[in-house]
C-alpha positions as a printed Julia matrix, in Angstrom:
210×3 Matrix{Float64}:
  -7.74  -185.23  52.3
  -9.13  -182.24  50.45
  -7.11  -183.17  47.37
  -8.45  -186.73  47.43
 -12.04  -185.52  47.73
 -11.56  -183.09  44.86
 -10.16  -185.79  42.58
 -12.95  -188.18  43.55
 -15.7   -185.64  42.9
 -14.15  -184.59  39.59
 -14.07  -188.22  38.47
 -17.71  -188.66  39.52
 -18.76  -185.57  37.57
 -16.94  -186.83  34.47
 -18.58  -190.27  34.76
 -22.03  -188.74  35.19
 -21.51  -186.44  32.18
 -20.5   -189.45  30.07
 -23.63  -191.3   31.19
 -25.73  -188.26  30.22
 -24.2   -188.16  26.74
 -24.72  -191.91  26.24
 -28.31  -191.7   27.46
 -29.07  -188.82  25.07
 -27.54  -190.69  22.12
 -29.6   -193.8   22.87
 -32.8   -191.79  23.2
 -32.14  -189.95  19.92
 -31.35  -193.21  18.11
 -34.5   -194.8   19.5
 -36.64  -191.9   18.25
 -35.03  -191.97  14.79
 -35.51  -195.7   14.34
 -38.97  -196.13  15.81
 -41.8   -197.45  13.66
 -43.97  -194.45  12.6
 -47.04  -196.67  12.74
 -46.19  -197.74  16.29
 -44.56  -194.74  17.98
 -43.09  -194.9   21.46
 -45.62  -195.0   24.26
 -46.13  -191.5   25.7
 -45.67  -192.71  29.29
 -42.44  -194.5   28.42
 -41.12  -191.42  26.62
 -42.01  -189.23  29.61
 -40.18  -191.58  31.98
 -37.06  -191.42  29.82
 -37.19  -187.62  29.79
 -37.49  -187.64  33.59
 -34.42  -189.9   33.81
 -32.52  -187.53  31.53
 -33.51  -184.59  33.75
 -32.28  -186.47  36.84
 -28.9   -187.06  35.19
 -28.64  -183.33  34.41
 -29.44  -182.47  38.03
 -26.78  -184.91  39.25
 -24.16  -183.25  37.06
 -25.13  -179.81  38.38
 -25.0   -181.08  41.98
 -21.53  -182.62  41.51
 -20.27  -179.4   39.97
 -21.54  -177.37  42.94
 -19.92  -179.81  45.38
 -16.59  -179.44  43.58
 -16.87  -175.66  43.88
 -17.77  -175.87  47.58
 -14.81  -178.15  48.35
 -12.43  -175.85  46.47
 -13.8   -172.81  48.33
 -13.54  -174.58  51.71
  -9.95  -175.62  51.04
  -9.12  -172.08  49.98
 -10.67  -170.66  53.15
  -8.65  -173.07  55.31
  -5.44  -172.04  53.58
  -6.24  -168.34  53.96
  -7.08  -168.78  57.65
  -3.87  -170.73  58.28
  -1.68  -168.15  56.55
  -3.16  -165.51  58.86
  -1.3   -167.13  61.77
   2.16  -166.66  60.24
   4.38  -164.55  62.46
   1.71  -164.3   65.18
   2.1   -165.48  68.76
  -0.54  -168.09  69.58
  -1.67  -169.82  72.76
  -2.4   -173.49  72.2
  -3.54  -176.58  74.08
  -0.35  -178.42  75.0
  -1.9   -181.18  77.12
  -1.78  -184.12  74.68
   1.33  -185.52  73.02
   2.36  -188.76  71.32
   5.58  -189.97  72.97
   8.54  -191.49  71.17
  10.42  -194.59  72.3
  12.33  -192.44  74.8
   9.26  -190.8   76.34
   7.56  -187.45  75.98
   8.04  -183.79  76.82
   5.29  -181.31  77.64
   6.04  -177.61  77.29
   3.63  -175.23  79.0
   3.38  -171.86  80.73
   1.67  -171.7   84.17
   0.01  -168.39  84.99
   0.75  -168.78  88.71
   3.78  -170.11  90.54
   3.87  -172.73  93.28
   3.55  -176.45  93.81
   1.57  -178.46  91.27
   0.53  -182.06  90.84
   1.19  -183.61  87.44
  -0.91  -186.56  86.31
  -0.34  -188.38  83.04
  -3.21  -190.4   81.61
  -3.32  -192.83  78.71
  -5.98  -192.72  75.98
  -8.32  -194.75  78.24
  -8.07  -192.2   81.05
  -5.93  -194.39  83.31
  -3.32  -192.5   85.38
   0.12  -193.91  84.54
   2.19  -191.41  86.52
   1.66  -188.76  89.19
   4.3   -186.39  90.58
   4.7   -183.1   92.46
   6.53  -180.24  90.73
   7.31  -176.61  91.57
   6.69  -174.09  88.8
   7.36  -170.4   88.22
   4.56  -168.1   87.05
   4.54  -167.03  83.38
   7.72  -168.95  82.66
   8.01  -171.61  79.99
   8.3   -174.96  81.75
   9.01  -178.48  80.59
   7.88  -181.76  82.08
   9.75  -184.79  80.79
   8.33  -188.28  81.07
  10.43  -191.36  80.35
   7.46  -193.27  78.94
   7.14  -195.54  81.98
   4.46  -196.03  84.6
   5.09  -195.27  88.24
   5.99  -198.95  88.73
   8.63  -198.75  85.96
   6.68  -200.55  83.23
   7.27  -199.11  79.75
   4.21  -197.76  77.97
   3.41  -197.56  74.25
   3.45  -194.59  71.9
  -0.3   -193.9   72.03
  -1.32  -190.29  72.79
  -0.97  -189.32  76.46
  -2.54  -186.38  78.24
  -0.95  -184.39  81.05
  -3.22  -182.89  83.7
  -1.95  -180.12  85.94
  -3.44  -179.41  89.37
  -2.66  -176.56  91.75
  -3.33  -176.53  95.49
  -3.69  -179.46  97.87
  -6.49  -181.57  99.32
 -10.04  -180.37  98.67
  -8.71  -177.08  97.28
  -7.05  -178.79  94.3
  -7.89  -177.07  91.01
  -7.13  -178.33  87.52
  -5.13  -175.85  85.47
  -5.14  -175.67  81.68
  -1.92  -176.95  80.13
  -1.21  -174.26  77.54
   1.83  -172.76  75.89
   2.64  -169.73  73.76
   4.86  -169.49  70.72
   5.31  -167.77  67.38
   4.01  -169.44  64.23
   6.86  -169.88  61.77
   5.21  -172.0   59.06
   1.93  -173.44  57.77
   1.57  -177.07  56.68
  -1.26  -178.13  54.34
   0.34  -181.38  53.12
  -2.1   -183.64  55.0
  -5.22  -181.72  53.98
  -5.72  -180.65  57.61
  -4.18  -177.22  58.31
  -1.37  -177.23  60.86
   0.92  -174.47  62.06
   4.51  -174.85  63.17
   5.44  -173.45  66.59
   9.01  -174.24  67.53
   9.48  -177.94  66.77
   5.75  -178.74  67.04
   3.21  -179.16  64.25
  -0.12  -178.06  65.76
  -3.65  -178.48  64.31
  -5.67  -175.27  64.16
  -8.27  -176.86  66.47
  -5.75  -176.76  69.34
  -5.12  -173.02  69.05
  -6.86  -171.23  71.92
  -5.87  -167.62  71.27
  -3.8   -165.31  69.13
  -1.96  -162.1   70.01
  -2.86  -159.29  67.62
């Protein structure tokens, strides 16, 4: 994305600069070839100078935008590289399942019985089950990609909700996981870090161990 924007803005700057050069040549030619006895109207000449000034301002603006985009991309890269080798806590609630289903990996802070609810992108619950988890231990919940009635679902993103307690005392628990960042991916223009087999956007990182 950043690369595309940079190329687009560079092309725009080049086009505007060409227009400025052409405009200046036309204005100079017009002044050279005007009839001395009937010179260009002062108002018309002023308007053309204003147009020339506007073209100059556009070129300067495009140049500044190019510099801002380059600086922003550089900052994203620098920030992403800072995660290398660090242990991060990230939001593990949403995944996009494959044809065989989906797997959520998370670390509950307290042990006991939990209720797992899986919702589709519209918020509809497609599965609900009870599970027993151990505190501070990496846990996996595997879903076969089917609703509770056995109907197969698509590969849209699904969100797992985790609830502790029973009845009115039920409390939703954040579905998070910890892992060490082994790589940084900038190929899509949006920084992502690799934790295990997952490619995680920076926006889903909740904390980092110093």
